[in-house]
Tab-separated table of C-alpha atoms (C1' of nucleotides) in Angstrom:
chain	number	residue	atom	x	y	z
A	1	MET	CA	-60.645	-30.543	64.441
A	2	ASP	CA	-63.896	-28.870	63.467
A	3	ASP	CA	-62.803	-28.965	59.883
A	4	GLN	CA	-62.128	-32.595	60.097
A	5	ALA	CA	-65.542	-33.230	61.563
A	6	ARG	CA	-67.075	-31.070	58.898
A	7	ILE	CA	-65.285	-32.878	56.120
A	8	MET	CA	-66.089	-36.207	57.558
A	9	GLN	CA	-69.663	-35.183	57.850
A	10	SER	CA	-69.844	-33.963	54.306
A	11	ILE	CA	-68.020	-36.919	52.877
A	12	GLY	CA	-69.998	-39.208	55.073
A	13	GLY	CA	-73.131	-37.646	53.773
A	14	VAL	CA	-72.080	-38.130	50.175
A	15	SER	CA	-71.098	-41.690	50.698
A	16	LEU	CA	-74.306	-42.346	52.451
A	17	ALA	CA	-76.063	-40.770	49.551
A	18	GLY	CA	-75.449	-43.906	47.549
A	19	HIS	CA	-71.881	-44.279	46.384
A	20	SER	CA	-70.638	-47.568	45.416
A	21	VAL	CA	-68.021	-49.705	46.980
A	22	GLN	CA	-64.449	-50.415	47.168
A	23	GLY	CA	-63.048	-53.868	46.763
A	24	GLY	CA	-66.366	-55.356	45.874
A	25	MET	CA	-67.909	-54.545	49.203
A	26	PRO	CA	-71.404	-53.285	48.588
A	27	LEU	CA	-72.478	-50.248	50.491
A	28	PRO	CA	-75.657	-50.817	52.366
A	29	PRO	CA	-78.543	-48.620	51.410
A	30	PRO	CA	-78.533	-45.292	53.124
A	31	HIS	CA	-80.767	-45.063	56.044
A	32	GLY	CA	-84.041	-43.513	55.248
A	33	HIS	CA	-83.444	-43.503	51.483
A	34	ASP	CA	-83.103	-46.046	48.830
A	35	GLY	CA	-80.424	-44.151	46.933
A	36	THR	CA	-82.239	-44.384	43.608
A	37	ASP	CA	-84.746	-41.763	44.175
A	38	GLY	CA	-83.731	-38.384	42.763
A	39	ASP	CA	-85.734	-36.431	45.294
A	40	GLY	CA	-84.210	-38.446	48.094
A	41	ARG	CA	-80.738	-37.665	46.817
A	42	LYS	CA	-81.511	-33.985	46.706
A	43	GLN	CA	-82.734	-34.193	50.226
A	44	ASP	CA	-79.483	-35.929	51.267
A	45	ILE	CA	-77.452	-33.182	49.722
A	46	GLY	CA	-79.678	-30.636	51.377
A	47	ASP	CA	-79.093	-32.364	54.706
A	48	ILE	CA	-75.341	-32.295	54.202
A	49	LEU	CA	-75.373	-28.673	53.273
A	50	HIS	CA	-77.460	-27.955	56.277
A	51	GLN	CA	-75.024	-29.798	58.469
A	52	ILE	CA	-72.142	-27.883	56.960
A	53	MET	CA	-73.868	-24.584	57.427
A	54	THR	CA	-74.744	-25.292	61.014
A	55	ILE	CA	-71.425	-26.746	62.027
A	56	THR	CA	-69.960	-23.364	62.779
A	57	ASP	CA	-72.640	-22.848	65.337
A	58	GLN	CA	-71.762	-26.025	67.106
A	59	SER	CA	-69.622	-26.030	70.149
A	60	LEU	CA	-66.375	-27.908	70.251
A	61	ASP	CA	-67.903	-30.595	72.415
A	62	GLU	CA	-70.698	-31.116	69.953
A	63	ALA	CA	-68.241	-31.318	67.097
A	64	GLN	CA	-66.137	-33.791	69.004
A	65	ALA	CA	-69.219	-35.807	69.772
A	66	LYS	CA	-70.179	-35.780	66.134
A	67	LYS	CA	-66.696	-36.788	65.169
A	68	HIS	CA	-66.828	-39.613	67.631
A	69	GLY	CA	-70.123	-40.611	66.176
A	70	LEU	CA	-68.625	-40.700	62.713
A	71	ASN	CA	-65.660	-42.703	63.899
A	72	CYS	CA	-67.980	-45.236	65.372
A	73	HIS	CA	-70.267	-45.222	62.399
A	74	ARG	CA	-70.784	-48.623	60.929
A	75	MET	CA	-70.087	-47.253	57.479
A	76	LYS	CA	-66.733	-45.869	58.448
A	77	PRO	CA	-64.579	-48.761	57.080
A	78	ALA	CA	-66.273	-48.508	53.708
A	79	LEU	CA	-65.846	-44.777	53.638
A	80	PHE	CA	-62.225	-45.171	54.564
A	81	SER	CA	-61.713	-47.545	51.634
A	82	VAL	CA	-63.251	-45.075	49.225
A	83	LEU	CA	-61.002	-42.389	50.510
A	84	CYS	CA	-58.015	-44.666	50.111
A	85	GLU	CA	-58.891	-45.170	46.476
A	86	ILE	CA	-59.311	-41.479	45.856
A	87	LYS	CA	-56.079	-40.867	47.642
A	88	GLU	CA	-54.263	-43.442	45.560
A	89	LYS	CA	-55.404	-41.710	42.401
A	90	THR	CA	-54.616	-38.166	43.490
A	91	GLY	CA	-51.384	-39.187	45.185
A	92	LEU	CA	-49.771	-39.864	41.824
A	93	SER	CA	-50.151	-36.273	40.753
A	94	ILE	CA	-48.840	-34.996	44.058
A	95	ARG	CA	-45.791	-37.209	43.920
A	96	GLY	CA	-44.500	-35.497	40.823
A	97	ALA	CA	-44.520	-32.154	42.531
A	98	GLN	CA	-42.537	-33.198	45.561
A	99	GLU	CA	-39.144	-33.461	43.971
A	100	GLU	CA	-36.185	-32.988	46.227
A	101	ASP	CA	-35.225	-29.341	46.204
A	102	PRO	CA	-31.616	-28.642	45.279
A	103	PRO	CA	-29.689	-26.688	47.905
A	104	ASP	CA	-30.484	-23.015	47.655
A	105	PRO	CA	-27.363	-21.207	46.343
A	106	GLN	CA	-28.253	-18.057	48.210
A	107	LEU	CA	-28.556	-19.981	51.450
A	108	MET	CA	-25.245	-21.647	50.769
A	109	ARG	CA	-23.650	-18.292	50.135
A	110	LEU	CA	-25.031	-16.911	53.379
A	111	ASP	CA	-23.871	-19.990	55.267
A	112	ASN	CA	-20.389	-19.707	53.826
A	113	MET	CA	-20.189	-16.072	54.641
A	114	LEU	CA	-21.343	-16.538	58.219
A	115	LEU	CA	-18.822	-19.318	58.559
A	116	ALA	CA	-16.037	-17.172	57.164
A	117	GLU	CA	-16.944	-14.266	59.406
A	118	GLY	CA	-16.874	-16.532	62.444
A	119	VAL	CA	-20.571	-16.058	63.177
A	120	ALA	CA	-21.650	-19.554	62.264
A	121	GLY	CA	-19.583	-22.661	62.826
A	122	PRO	CA	-18.220	-24.358	65.897
A	123	GLU	CA	-16.458	-21.407	67.492
A	124	LYS	CA	-19.026	-19.903	69.828
A	125	GLY	CA	-16.465	-17.774	71.594
A	126	GLY	CA	-16.761	-14.947	69.157
A	127	GLY	CA	-15.005	-14.489	65.855
A	128	SER	CA	-11.459	-13.927	66.952
A	129	ALA	CA	-10.337	-15.682	63.799
A	130	ALA	CA	-12.373	-13.300	61.700
A	131	ALA	CA	-10.990	-10.318	63.550
A	132	ALA	CA	-7.483	-11.606	63.056
A	133	ALA	CA	-8.191	-12.164	59.387
A	134	ALA	CA	-9.551	-8.662	59.049
A	135	ALA	CA	-6.515	-7.308	60.812
A	136	ALA	CA	-4.168	-9.229	58.577
A	137	ALA	CA	-6.040	-8.137	55.485
A	138	SER	CA	-5.559	-4.517	56.303
A	139	GLY	CA	-2.031	-4.809	57.583
A	140	GLY	CA	-2.943	-4.233	61.189
A	141	ALA	CA	-0.386	-3.068	63.689
A	142	ALA	CA	-0.341	-3.257	67.438
A	143	ASP	CA	-2.088	0.086	67.908
A	144	ASN	CA	-5.275	-1.375	66.537
A	145	SER	CA	-5.793	-3.683	69.478
A	146	ILE	CA	-8.550	-1.509	70.910
A	147	GLU	CA	-10.464	-1.530	67.673
A	148	HIS	CA	-9.865	-5.266	67.457
A	149	SER	CA	-11.408	-5.902	70.825
A	150	ASP	CA	-14.329	-3.654	69.936
A	151	TYR	CA	-14.809	-5.505	66.720
A	152	ARG	CA	-14.577	-8.854	68.458
A	153	ALA	CA	-17.040	-7.810	71.148
A	154	LYS	CA	-19.583	-6.635	68.604
A	155	LEU	CA	-19.092	-9.711	66.500
A	156	THR	CA	-19.624	-11.863	69.564
A	157	GLN	CA	-22.816	-9.995	70.260
A	158	ILE	CA	-24.075	-10.591	66.746
A	159	ARG	CA	-23.066	-14.198	67.004
A	160	GLN	CA	-24.942	-14.682	70.259
A	161	ILE	CA	-28.092	-13.058	68.925
A	162	TYR	CA	-27.847	-15.150	65.800
A	163	HIS	CA	-27.507	-18.392	67.726
A	164	THR	CA	-30.298	-17.502	70.136
A	165	GLU	CA	-32.646	-16.703	67.297
A	166	LEU	CA	-31.589	-19.779	65.414
A	167	GLU	CA	-32.283	-21.969	68.409
A	168	LYS	CA	-35.671	-20.307	68.851
A	169	TYR	CA	-36.548	-20.979	65.244
A	170	GLU	CA	-35.400	-24.555	65.470
A	171	GLN	CA	-37.377	-25.103	68.619
A	172	ALA	CA	-40.469	-23.537	67.102
A	173	CYS	CA	-39.997	-25.610	63.984
A	174	ASN	CA	-39.705	-28.822	65.981
A	175	GLU	CA	-42.702	-27.975	68.095
A	176	PHE	CA	-44.811	-27.148	65.099
A	177	THR	CA	-43.663	-30.269	63.274
A	178	THR	CA	-44.536	-32.443	66.253
A	179	HIS	CA	-47.883	-30.770	66.517
A	180	VAL	CA	-48.688	-31.295	62.847
A	181	MET	CA	-47.502	-34.885	62.994
A	182	ASN	CA	-49.761	-35.561	65.957
A	183	LEU	CA	-52.638	-34.048	64.081
A	184	LEU	CA	-51.925	-36.126	61.027
A	185	ARG	CA	-51.609	-39.269	63.108
A	186	GLU	CA	-54.908	-38.540	64.677
A	187	GLN	CA	-56.434	-37.837	61.314
A	188	SER	CA	-55.017	-41.032	59.950
A	189	ARG	CA	-57.599	-42.821	62.012
A	190	THR	CA	-60.346	-41.400	59.848
A	191	ARG	CA	-58.603	-40.803	56.535
A	192	PRO	CA	-55.691	-42.475	54.858
A	193	ILE	CA	-52.405	-40.705	55.601
A	194	SER	CA	-49.263	-42.462	54.524
A	195	PRO	CA	-45.892	-41.963	56.226
A	196	LYS	CA	-44.730	-40.391	53.000
A	197	GLU	CA	-47.401	-37.815	53.242
A	198	ILE	CA	-46.376	-37.023	56.780
A	199	GLU	CA	-42.821	-36.736	55.569
A	200	ARG	CA	-43.912	-34.401	52.837
A	201	MET	CA	-45.801	-32.278	55.312
A	202	VAL	CA	-42.749	-32.123	57.539
A	203	GLY	CA	-40.721	-31.105	54.504
A	204	ILE	CA	-43.111	-28.273	53.767
A	205	ILE	CA	-42.898	-27.054	57.330
A	206	HIS	CA	-39.124	-27.227	57.287
A	207	ARG	CA	-38.984	-25.299	54.050
A	208	LYS	CA	-41.172	-22.609	55.548
A	209	PHE	CA	-38.917	-22.379	58.542
A	210	SER	CA	-35.810	-22.386	56.364
A	211	SER	CA	-37.063	-19.337	54.566
A	212	ILE	CA	-37.433	-17.655	57.934
A	213	GLN	CA	-33.943	-18.833	58.838
A	214	MET	CA	-32.642	-17.439	55.600
A	215	GLN	CA	-34.056	-14.058	56.511
A	216	LEU	CA	-32.301	-14.324	59.842
A	217	LYS	CA	-29.050	-15.264	58.151
A	218	GLN	CA	-29.420	-12.453	55.681
A	219	SER	CA	-29.957	-9.843	58.347
A	220	THR	CA	-27.037	-11.279	60.337
A	221	CYS	CA	-24.822	-10.994	57.276
A	222	GLU	CA	-25.919	-7.410	56.805
A	223	ALA	CA	-25.110	-6.653	60.429
A	224	VAL	CA	-21.654	-8.195	60.061
A	225	MET	CA	-21.035	-6.243	56.880
A	226	ILE	CA	-22.012	-2.988	58.539
A	227	LEU	CA	-19.803	-3.773	61.508
A	228	ARG	CA	-16.948	-4.665	59.234
A	229	SER	CA	-17.210	-1.524	57.184
A	230	ARG	CA	-17.352	0.567	60.337
A	231	PHE	CA	-14.347	-1.270	61.680
A	232	LEU	CA	-12.393	-0.663	58.504
A	233	ASP	CA	-13.470	2.959	58.485
A	234	ALA	CA	-12.179	3.263	61.998
A	235	ARG	CA	-8.869	1.845	60.831
A	236	ARG	CA	-8.709	4.569	58.266
A	237	LYS	CA	-8.184	6.971	61.114
A	238	ARG	CA	-4.522	7.588	60.841
A	239	ARG	CA	-1.952	8.324	63.472
A	240	ASN	CA	1.257	10.115	62.750
A	241	PHE	CA	4.311	7.965	63.002
A	242	SER	CA	6.586	8.526	65.920
A	243	LYS	CA	9.329	11.085	65.546
A	244	GLN	CA	11.922	8.368	65.694
A	245	ALA	CA	10.191	6.396	62.955
A	246	THR	CA	9.963	9.428	60.690
A	247	GLU	CA	13.622	10.114	61.346
A	248	ILE	CA	14.633	6.601	60.395
A	249	LEU	CA	12.584	6.753	57.229
A	250	ASN	CA	13.881	10.166	56.295
A	251	GLU	CA	17.417	9.079	56.971
A	252	TYR	CA	17.008	6.200	54.601
A	253	PHE	CA	15.233	8.306	52.036
A	254	TYR	CA	17.847	11.025	51.892
A	255	SER	CA	20.728	8.652	52.039
A	256	HIS	CA	19.232	6.882	49.020
A	257	LEU	CA	17.977	9.988	47.321
A	258	SER	CA	19.394	8.890	44.017
A	259	ASN	CA	17.214	5.837	44.179
A	260	PRO	CA	14.730	5.982	47.003
A	261	TYR	CA	13.218	2.586	46.333
A	262	PRO	CA	13.904	0.287	49.234
A	263	SER	CA	13.940	-3.397	48.529
A	264	GLU	CA	11.489	-5.709	50.222
A	265	GLU	CA	14.183	-6.654	52.706
A	266	ALA	CA	14.940	-3.023	53.401
A	267	LYS	CA	11.249	-2.285	53.813
A	268	GLU	CA	10.930	-5.100	56.284
A	269	GLU	CA	13.925	-3.881	58.190
A	270	LEU	CA	12.616	-0.332	58.204
A	271	ALA	CA	9.188	-1.526	59.245
A	272	LYS	CA	10.728	-3.411	62.135
A	273	LYS	CA	12.821	-0.439	63.167
A	274	CYS	CA	9.900	1.951	62.987
A	275	SER	CA	7.336	-0.445	64.469
A	276	ILE	CA	5.105	-0.033	61.460
A	277	THR	CA	4.007	-2.374	58.703
A	278	VAL	CA	5.758	-2.960	55.413
A	279	SER	CA	2.812	-1.467	53.553
A	280	GLN	CA	3.097	1.631	55.710
A	281	VAL	CA	6.727	1.860	54.739
A	282	SER	CA	5.718	1.565	51.100
A	283	ASN	CA	3.055	4.219	51.566
A	284	TRP	CA	5.524	6.481	53.256
A	285	PHE	CA	8.077	6.156	50.475
A	286	GLY	CA	5.386	6.602	47.853
A	287	ASN	CA	4.169	9.778	49.470
A	288	LYS	CA	7.661	10.993	50.145
A	289	ARG	CA	8.878	10.530	46.592
A	290	ILE	CA	5.917	12.383	45.159
A	291	ARG	CA	5.999	15.202	47.652
A	292	TYR	CA	9.711	15.571	47.371
A	293	LYS	CA	9.516	15.708	43.620
A	294	LYS	CA	6.663	18.197	43.695
A	295	ASN	CA	8.417	20.575	45.982
A	296	ILE	CA	12.143	19.996	46.025
A	297	GLY	CA	12.802	23.476	47.301
A	298	LYS	CA	10.776	22.893	50.371
A	299	PHE	CA	12.587	19.660	51.175
A	300	GLN	CA	16.023	21.094	50.488
A	301	GLU	CA	16.674	21.994	54.067
A	302	GLU	CA	15.462	18.658	55.304
A	303	ALA	CA	17.619	16.944	52.725
A	304	ASN	CA	20.658	18.874	53.862
A	305	LEU	CA	19.938	18.066	57.438
A	306	TYR	CA	19.645	14.356	56.894
A	307	ALA	CA	22.538	14.262	54.464
A	308	ALA	CA	24.720	15.907	57.062
A	309	LYS	CA	23.538	13.550	59.708
A	310	THR	CA	24.175	10.579	57.517
A	311	ALA	CA	27.581	11.879	56.555
A	312	VAL	CA	28.508	12.322	60.181
A	313	ASN	CA	27.452	8.793	60.877
A	314	ALA	CA	29.460	7.658	57.899
A	315	ALA	CA	32.480	9.545	59.122
A	316	HIS	CA	32.215	7.806	62.448
A	317	ALA	CA	31.974	4.499	60.710
A	318	ALA	CA	34.920	5.425	58.518
A	319	ALA	CA	36.989	6.379	61.514
A	320	ALA	CA	36.188	3.071	63.079
A	321	ALA	CA	37.200	1.367	59.880
A	322	VAL	CA	40.498	3.210	59.821
A	323	GLN	CA	41.174	2.142	63.345
A	324	ASN	CA	40.354	-1.387	62.409
A	325	SER	CA	42.638	-1.442	59.431
A	326	GLN	CA	45.426	0.242	61.365
A	327	ALA	CA	45.131	-2.365	64.040
A	328	ASN	CA	45.382	-4.931	61.245
A	329	SER	CA	42.297	-6.664	62.373
A	330	PRO	CA	40.318	-6.720	59.193
A	331	THR	CA	37.980	-9.459	60.226
A	332	THR	CA	36.369	-7.274	62.855
A	333	PRO	CA	32.857	-6.718	61.597
A	334	ASN	CA	31.342	-3.319	61.217
A	335	SER	CA	29.910	-2.480	64.565
A	336	GLY	CA	27.191	-0.237	63.227
A	337	SER	CA	27.574	1.932	66.282
A	338	SER	CA	26.819	5.021	64.270
A	339	GLY	CA	23.184	4.133	64.269
A	340	SER	CA	23.158	3.707	60.550
A	341	PHE	CA	21.509	0.830	58.795
A	342	SER	CA	23.193	-2.469	58.944
A	343	LEU	CA	21.051	-3.768	56.146
A	344	PRO	CA	23.067	-5.996	53.892
A	345	ASN	CA	21.497	-4.762	50.703
A	346	THR	CA	20.271	-1.303	51.334
A	347	GLY	CA	22.725	1.394	52.193
A	348	ASP	CA	24.658	3.112	49.497
A	349	MET	CA	27.551	4.133	51.595
A	350	PHE	CA	26.815	1.882	54.492
A	351	LEU	CA	27.192	-1.039	52.262
A	352	SER	CA	30.559	0.231	51.123
A	353	MET	CA	31.715	0.469	54.646
A	354	GLN	CA	30.454	-2.900	55.513
A	355	SER	CA	32.054	-4.533	52.540
A	356	LEU	CA	35.311	-2.864	53.403
A	357	ASN	CA	35.305	-4.390	56.779
A	358	GLY	CA	33.766	-7.642	55.851
A	359	ASP	CA	36.471	-8.609	53.358
A	360	SER	CA	38.863	-11.333	54.313
A	361	TYR	CA	42.397	-10.288	53.924
A	362	GLN	CA	44.588	-12.718	52.093
A	363	GLY	CA	48.312	-12.051	52.222
A	364	ALA	CA	49.386	-9.851	49.274
A	365	GLN	CA	45.934	-8.404	48.843
A	366	VAL	CA	46.172	-6.575	52.097
A	367	GLY	CA	48.110	-3.579	50.807
A	368	ALA	CA	45.834	-2.895	47.883
A	369	ASN	CA	42.721	-3.307	49.973
A	370	VAL	CA	43.930	-0.921	52.602
A	371	GLN	CA	44.787	1.628	49.946
A	372	SER	CA	41.335	1.333	48.412
A	373	GLN	CA	39.747	1.728	51.808
A	374	VAL	CA	41.736	4.804	52.509
A	375	ASP	CA	40.672	6.301	49.189
A	376	THR	CA	37.074	5.630	49.966
A	377	LEU	CA	37.418	7.061	53.417
A	378	ARG	CA	39.005	10.199	52.061
A	379	HIS	CA	36.029	10.613	49.801
A	380	VAL	CA	33.582	10.047	52.589
A	381	ILE	CA	35.299	12.522	54.843
A	382	SER	CA	35.369	15.141	52.123
A	383	GLN	CA	31.656	14.588	51.632
A	384	THR	CA	31.100	15.054	55.316
A	385	ALA	CA	32.857	18.365	55.252
A	386	GLY	CA	30.721	19.434	52.333
A	387	TYR	CA	27.486	18.757	54.129
A	388	ASN	CA	28.741	20.527	57.173
A	389	ASP	CA	29.339	23.537	54.996
A	390	ALA	CA	25.884	23.189	53.665
A	391	LEU	CA	24.564	23.369	57.160
A	392	ALA	CA	26.609	26.467	57.689
A	393	GLY	CA	24.800	28.210	54.899
A	394	ASN	CA	26.231	27.019	51.600
A	395	THR	CA	23.887	24.951	49.557
A	396	MET	CA	26.182	22.088	48.984
A	397	TYR	CA	23.395	19.631	48.654
A	398	SER	CA	21.521	19.406	45.429
A	399	PRO	CA	18.775	16.985	44.519
A	400	HIS	CA	20.352	14.041	42.874
A	401	GLY	CA	18.749	11.446	40.778
A	402	LEU	CA	15.839	13.419	39.427
A	403	ASN	CA	15.863	13.634	35.695
A	404	ALA	CA	14.452	16.326	33.483
A	405	ASN	CA	11.044	14.690	33.541
A	406	GLY	CA	10.911	14.848	37.291
A	407	GLY	CA	11.448	11.152	37.712
A	408	TRP	CA	14.323	9.476	39.441
A	409	GLN	CA	17.105	8.718	37.015
A	410	ASP	CA	17.148	5.095	36.295
A	411	ALA	CA	15.021	4.622	39.335
A	412	ARG	CA	14.302	1.064	38.387
A	413	THR	CA	17.877	0.165	37.588
A	414	PRO	CA	19.560	1.181	40.764
A	415	SER	CA	22.827	-0.653	40.417
A	416	SER	CA	24.730	2.234	38.865
A	417	VAL	CA	23.140	5.075	40.723
A	418	ILE	CA	25.280	7.057	43.071
A	419	SER	CA	23.758	8.550	46.122
A	420	PRO	CA	24.876	11.953	47.401
A	421	THR	CA	26.676	10.331	50.277
A	422	GLU	CA	28.303	7.452	48.630
A	423	GLY	CA	31.769	7.138	47.256
A	424	PRO	CA	32.656	6.271	43.700
A	425	GLY	CA	33.511	2.728	44.555
A	426	SER	CA	30.365	1.942	46.398
A	427	VAL	CA	28.005	-0.801	45.400
A	428	HIS	CA	24.307	-0.156	45.033
A	429	SER	CA	22.512	-3.239	45.997
A	430	ASP	CA	19.032	-1.879	46.475
A	431	THR	CA	17.393	-4.298	44.147
A	432	SER	CA	13.807	-3.523	44.898
A	433	ASN	CA	13.154	-2.100	41.481
B	1	DT	C1'	-10.564	27.738	63.839
B	2	DC	C1'	-7.711	27.385	60.058
B	3	DA	C1'	-3.928	26.095	57.263
B	4	DC	C1'	-0.729	22.903	56.575
B	5	DA	C1'	1.302	18.196	57.282
B	6	DT	C1'	0.810	13.549	56.633
B	7	DG	C1'	-0.851	8.659	56.466
B	8	DA	C1'	-4.131	6.112	53.741
B	9	DT	C1'	-6.920	5.065	49.741
B	10	DT	C1'	-8.067	4.842	44.954
B	11	DG	C1'	-7.571	4.820	39.999
B	12	DT	C1'	-4.359	4.360	36.301
B	13	DA	C1'	-0.317	2.975	33.719
B	14	DC	C1'	3.321	0.038	33.002
C	1	DG	C1'	2.410	-6.209	41.450
C	2	DT	C1'	4.389	-1.809	41.881
C	3	DA	C1'	4.763	3.052	41.356
C	4	DC	C1'	2.663	7.319	40.488
C	5	DA	C1'	-0.690	10.901	41.019
C	6	DA	C1'	-4.715	12.676	42.934
C	7	DT	C1'	-7.474	12.841	46.648
C	8	DC	C1'	-9.406	12.049	51.202
C	9	DA	C1'	-9.407	12.455	56.042
C	10	DT	C1'	-7.286	13.271	60.142
C	11	DG	C1'	-3.488	15.188	63.164
C	12	DT	C1'	-1.094	19.226	64.629
C	13	DG	C1'	0.481	23.723	65.626
C	14	DA	C1'	-0.251	28.669	65.410
DNA sequence: TCACATGATTGTAC
DNA sequence: GTACAATCATGTGA
């Protein structure tokens, strides 16, 4: 307000010093001077300068009083007109500079990110969608629920702080804008201020506050990123699979040793059985293949063990099949009571057994089918005996499938590969590779 | 505490 | 996209 008074005083002084008119209205001669005298003009300027220099010493009341005096000055309308003219001229140059700013790409990026992370946007409850997305992205299992809730809680915290700060900024921005607008309105009584100018001023204020907001958004994004990376790091902490899960995986691995590449279906089935994710199954098989290949000797015993186990299971299944065929009830499906896989496309031998029992007998075919089953069963049983011997000390089991280069023979064309437990007539339907 | 086991990640090749 | 190989990081048992 002091500034305004000062300006008004100075401008008032100049105008009084003998400026001309606007709109043909002649300015009356300045009081005390005729306006043509050079010495008088110098004195006017000296007076103005003096006023300017002394204004800082004035109290607010004095300044207000002076302002009031200027407002009531008889020359005020003329002065106002002069100012309007000046304004009109300078306004043109200002207008060019106040182009509409295009949306800031960085701000857009931050907004998008906050939206995607569940910090911004309508959901004020706290980023459960983001947590779920993060979980899905990293193949989360049920055992991550604690980390999930931690993540969610921290994200909620960030979100709350963000919204509180944002509201504060918005409030401050509105208050400041209102304040400036009031000032401008008040000033418009003494100098020409168009609505556009007010709008421009408001725009400037908003831009200033947006830059502050952008800083807030940026730091929020950083906080979310840090939280996210910590969360993912925490997920890196591994837990050993359960004994049962490892057993199931090993059983599959050794029963498909000739081609240990489970299909997607098999992986899904294994994942379900082991209560782990498909990617964990893939990881497990990846690790297993490499480690087996690197140190076959070490895994020999394990291989024997699982081969024997599988063979025993197969023998049980075979016995059941024999009973079925003897009872002439070929449509009875394979019960799978042995605990082996009932996957339709996975097991080497299991598939054989299932196909044996799943066939529909049609009159004359019966005899031949039964004979073929019996042959297969004989083979299976002989295999079983072999593995039992292996357990007893003879190394009956030898690593199948590995070629001279250390890779699995025809690992990617599994159809003709024979697993150590399967019979000659079995079908390999592991089509994963 | 240490050595080994093991699940996960990363870079590369196909 | 998948598999392999190397590596990391943690779990586990002696």
